[in-house]
Coordinates of C-alpha atoms in Angstrom, one line a residue:
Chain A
X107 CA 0.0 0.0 0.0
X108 CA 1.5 3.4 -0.9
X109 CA 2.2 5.7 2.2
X110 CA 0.8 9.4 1.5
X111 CA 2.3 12.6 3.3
X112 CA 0.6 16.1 3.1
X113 CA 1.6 19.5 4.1
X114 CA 0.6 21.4 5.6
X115 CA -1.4 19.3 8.0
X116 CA -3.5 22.3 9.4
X117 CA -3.6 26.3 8.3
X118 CA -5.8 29.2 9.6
X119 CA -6.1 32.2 6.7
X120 CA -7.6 35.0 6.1
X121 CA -10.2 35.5 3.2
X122 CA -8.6 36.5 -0.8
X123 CA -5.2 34.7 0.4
X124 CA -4.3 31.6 -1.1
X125 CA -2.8 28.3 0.2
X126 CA -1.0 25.8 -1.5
X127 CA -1.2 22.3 -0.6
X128 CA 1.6 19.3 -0.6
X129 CA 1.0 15.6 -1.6
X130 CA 3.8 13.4 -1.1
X131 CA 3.8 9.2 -2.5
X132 CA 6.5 7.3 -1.6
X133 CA 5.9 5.0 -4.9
X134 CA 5.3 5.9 -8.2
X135 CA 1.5 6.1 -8.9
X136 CA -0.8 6.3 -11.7
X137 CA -3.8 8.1 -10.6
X138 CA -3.7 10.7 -8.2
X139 CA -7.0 12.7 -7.3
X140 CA -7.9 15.7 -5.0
X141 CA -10.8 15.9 -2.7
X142 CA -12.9 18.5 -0.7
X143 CA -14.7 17.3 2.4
X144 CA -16.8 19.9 4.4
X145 CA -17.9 19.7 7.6
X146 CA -20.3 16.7 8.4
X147 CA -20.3 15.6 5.0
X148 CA -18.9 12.8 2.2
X149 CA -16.0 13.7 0.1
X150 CA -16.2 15.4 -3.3
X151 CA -13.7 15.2 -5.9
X152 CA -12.1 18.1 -7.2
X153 CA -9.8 16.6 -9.6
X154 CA -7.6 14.3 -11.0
X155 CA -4.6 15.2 -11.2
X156 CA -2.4 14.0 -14.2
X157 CA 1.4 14.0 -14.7
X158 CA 3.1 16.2 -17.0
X159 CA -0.9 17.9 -18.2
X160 CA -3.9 19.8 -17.4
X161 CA -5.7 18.0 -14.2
X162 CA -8.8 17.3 -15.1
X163 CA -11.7 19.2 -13.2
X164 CA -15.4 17.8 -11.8
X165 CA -18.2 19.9 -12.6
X166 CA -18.5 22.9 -10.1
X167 CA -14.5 23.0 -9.9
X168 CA -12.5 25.4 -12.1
X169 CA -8.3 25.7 -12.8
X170 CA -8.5 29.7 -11.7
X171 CA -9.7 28.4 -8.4
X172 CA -8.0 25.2 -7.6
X173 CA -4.8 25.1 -10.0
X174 CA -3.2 21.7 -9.5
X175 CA 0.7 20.5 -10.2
X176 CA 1.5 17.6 -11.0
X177 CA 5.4 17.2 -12.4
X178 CA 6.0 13.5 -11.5
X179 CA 4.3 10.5 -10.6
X180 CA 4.9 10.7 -6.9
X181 CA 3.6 14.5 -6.2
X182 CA 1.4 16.6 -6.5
X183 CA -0.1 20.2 -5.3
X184 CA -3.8 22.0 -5.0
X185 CA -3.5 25.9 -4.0
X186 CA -7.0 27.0 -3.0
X187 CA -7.1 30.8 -4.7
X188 CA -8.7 33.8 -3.5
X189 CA -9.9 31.9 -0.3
X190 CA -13.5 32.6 1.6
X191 CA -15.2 31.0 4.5
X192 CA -16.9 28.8 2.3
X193 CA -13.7 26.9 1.6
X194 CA -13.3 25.9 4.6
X195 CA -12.6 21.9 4.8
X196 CA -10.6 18.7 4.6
X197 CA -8.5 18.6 1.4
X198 CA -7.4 15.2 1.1
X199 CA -5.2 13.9 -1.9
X200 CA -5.2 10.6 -2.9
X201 CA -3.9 7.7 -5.0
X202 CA -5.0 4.0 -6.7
X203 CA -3.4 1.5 -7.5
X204 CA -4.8 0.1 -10.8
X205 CA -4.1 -4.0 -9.8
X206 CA -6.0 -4.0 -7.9
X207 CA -8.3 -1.2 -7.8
X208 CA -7.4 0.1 -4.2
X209 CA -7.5 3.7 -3.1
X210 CA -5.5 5.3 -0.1
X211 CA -5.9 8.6 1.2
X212 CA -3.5 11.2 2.6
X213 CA -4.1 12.3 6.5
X214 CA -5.9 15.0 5.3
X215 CA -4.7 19.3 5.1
X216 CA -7.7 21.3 7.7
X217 CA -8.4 24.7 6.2
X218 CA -10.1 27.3 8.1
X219 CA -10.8 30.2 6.2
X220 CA -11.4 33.6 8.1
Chain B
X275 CA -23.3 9.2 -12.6
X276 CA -23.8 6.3 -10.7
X277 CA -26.0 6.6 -7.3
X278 CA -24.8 4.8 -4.1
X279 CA -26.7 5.1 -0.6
X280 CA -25.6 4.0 2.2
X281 CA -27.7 3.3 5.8
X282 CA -28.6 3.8 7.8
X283 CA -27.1 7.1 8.1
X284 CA -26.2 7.1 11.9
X285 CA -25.3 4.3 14.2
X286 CA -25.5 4.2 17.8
X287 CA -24.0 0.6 19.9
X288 CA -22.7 -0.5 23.4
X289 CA -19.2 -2.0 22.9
X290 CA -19.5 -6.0 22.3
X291 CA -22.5 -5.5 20.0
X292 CA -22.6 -6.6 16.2
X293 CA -23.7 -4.2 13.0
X294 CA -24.5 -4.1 9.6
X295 CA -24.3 -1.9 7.2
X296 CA -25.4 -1.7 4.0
X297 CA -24.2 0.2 0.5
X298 CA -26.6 0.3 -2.8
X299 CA -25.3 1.4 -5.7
X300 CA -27.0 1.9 -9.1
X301 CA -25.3 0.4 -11.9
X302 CA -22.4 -2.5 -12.8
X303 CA -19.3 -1.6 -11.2
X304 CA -16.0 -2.7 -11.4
X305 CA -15.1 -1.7 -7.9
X306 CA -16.1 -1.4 -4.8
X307 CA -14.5 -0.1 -1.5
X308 CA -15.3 0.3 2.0
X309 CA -13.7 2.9 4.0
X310 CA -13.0 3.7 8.0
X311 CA -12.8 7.5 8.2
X312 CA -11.5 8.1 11.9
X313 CA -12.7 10.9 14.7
X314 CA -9.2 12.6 13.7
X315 CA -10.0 12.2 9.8
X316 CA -7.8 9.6 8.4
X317 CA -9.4 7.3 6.0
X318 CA -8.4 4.2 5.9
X319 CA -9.0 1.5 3.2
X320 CA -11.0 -1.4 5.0
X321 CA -11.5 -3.8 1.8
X322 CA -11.3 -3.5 -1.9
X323 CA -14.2 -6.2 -2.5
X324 CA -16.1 -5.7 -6.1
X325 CA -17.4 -9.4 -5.6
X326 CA -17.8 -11.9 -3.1
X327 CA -16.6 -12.0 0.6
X328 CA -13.7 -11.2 2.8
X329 CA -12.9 -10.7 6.5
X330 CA -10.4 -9.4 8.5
X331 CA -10.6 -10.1 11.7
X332 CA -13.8 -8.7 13.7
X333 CA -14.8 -7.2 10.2
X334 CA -16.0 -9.0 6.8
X335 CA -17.8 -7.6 3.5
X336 CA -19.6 -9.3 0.6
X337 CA -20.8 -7.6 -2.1
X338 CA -23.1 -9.1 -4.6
X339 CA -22.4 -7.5 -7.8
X340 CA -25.7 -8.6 -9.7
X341 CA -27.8 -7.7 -6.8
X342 CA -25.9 -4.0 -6.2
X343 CA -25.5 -4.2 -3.2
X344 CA -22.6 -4.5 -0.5
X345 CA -22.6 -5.1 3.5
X346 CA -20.0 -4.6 6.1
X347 CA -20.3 -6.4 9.1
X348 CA -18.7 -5.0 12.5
X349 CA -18.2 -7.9 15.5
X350 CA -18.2 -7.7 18.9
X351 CA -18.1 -3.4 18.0
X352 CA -15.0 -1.6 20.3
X353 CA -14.8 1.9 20.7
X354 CA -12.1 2.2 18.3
X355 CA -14.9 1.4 15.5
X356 CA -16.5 4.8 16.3
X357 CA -16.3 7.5 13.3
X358 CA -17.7 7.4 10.1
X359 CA -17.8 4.2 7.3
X360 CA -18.1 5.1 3.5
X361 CA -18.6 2.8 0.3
X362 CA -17.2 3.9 -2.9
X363 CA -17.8 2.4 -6.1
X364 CA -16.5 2.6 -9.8
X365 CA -18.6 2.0 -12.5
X366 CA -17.9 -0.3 -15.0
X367 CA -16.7 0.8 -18.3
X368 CA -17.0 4.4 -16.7
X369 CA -13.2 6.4 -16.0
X370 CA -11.3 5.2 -12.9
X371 CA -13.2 7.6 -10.7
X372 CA -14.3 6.8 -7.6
X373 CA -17.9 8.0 -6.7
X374 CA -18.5 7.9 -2.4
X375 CA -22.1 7.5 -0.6
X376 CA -23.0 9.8 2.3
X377 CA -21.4 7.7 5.1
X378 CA -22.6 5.9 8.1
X379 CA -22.0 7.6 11.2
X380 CA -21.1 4.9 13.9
X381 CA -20.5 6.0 17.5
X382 CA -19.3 2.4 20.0
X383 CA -20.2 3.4 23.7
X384 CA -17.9 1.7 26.3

């Protein structure tokens, strides 16, 4: 099973600031995804995120507002832009295996936006 | 996309006492996972079971893929089983993207 790091692990900011988020493999990895989970609730994804292109965005998630690095196959980066109090949440990046089809998750980066 | 529920949506046992929950999902799938999201948020990956049946230790899943539907069974529940459970599934023929039902909140009294 592949070992995931994020950082930061925790950040208070204030509102129209920006954060940019870490995601650490230690193994090489094809498919590497972002998700948002809000308080109380399931976890959406924002994006996959692919190596060496354009992530590829869900609907209701756009590159201006969540711009997403990938140069390699074992990291990976979300910055949250022009934060507000409504993006306050988990951000959790994770990875899958493709034989088989198993997902892990990073611990997890807890935004608080003031 | 493809729908999955899970239930109930809360959960309330003493310690020693035995659960099940339950995940329906909408169309084929060529995945299915369970997950263990802890009080402190860390998700961990409890069974990769698109078919059939496994267990490990107090816990076991079977999923029957033509019926779409999967359980989780909790034994003899300890209070380190508290947090929340989610199912995700991928569909078949569909990207590898996993899709996540609402969760079942499960709090183990002592």
């Amino acid at each position: 099973s592949a070992v995931i790091s994020q950082k930061p692990s925790r950040d208070i900011c204030q509102r129209g600031t920006s954060l940019t988020i870490q995601c650490q493999v230690d193994s090489q990895v094809t498919m590497m995804f972002w998700y948002r989970q809000q308080p109380g609730q399931s976890l959406t994804l924002i994006a996959t995120a692919n190596q060496g292109s354009e992530a590829t965005y869900e609907s209701g998630f756009v590159i201006d507002k969540f711009p997403i690095s990938r140069p390699n196959l074992t990291f990976s980066t979300l910055t949250v832009s022009n934060m507000s109090p409504e993006d306050s949440s988990i951000y959790l990046c994770s990875v899958e295996d493709l034989s088989p089809l198993e997902q892990y998750f990073g611990p997890g980066t807890r935004l608080t936006v003031l | 996309g493809i729908q999955v529920e899970q239930s109930p949506p809360d959960l309330i046992l003493q310690e020693g006492a035995n659960s099940t929950l339950r995940c329906n999902f909408s169309d084929s799938v060529n995945n299915l996972q369970w997950f263990h999201q802890n009080p402190w948020g860390q998700l961990i990956n409890l069974f990769y079971i698109p078919s059939g049946t496994k267990q490990n230790g107090r816990l076991s899943a079977t999923t029957v893929a033509t019926e779409r539907y999967s359980l989780l069974y909790i034994s003899s529940s300890q209070t380190t089983d508290s947090g929340v459970y989610f199912c995700a599934v991928e569909r078949s023929g569909g990207s590898y993207i996993p899709t996540f039902g609402r969760g079942t909140s499960l709090i183990v009294h002592p």
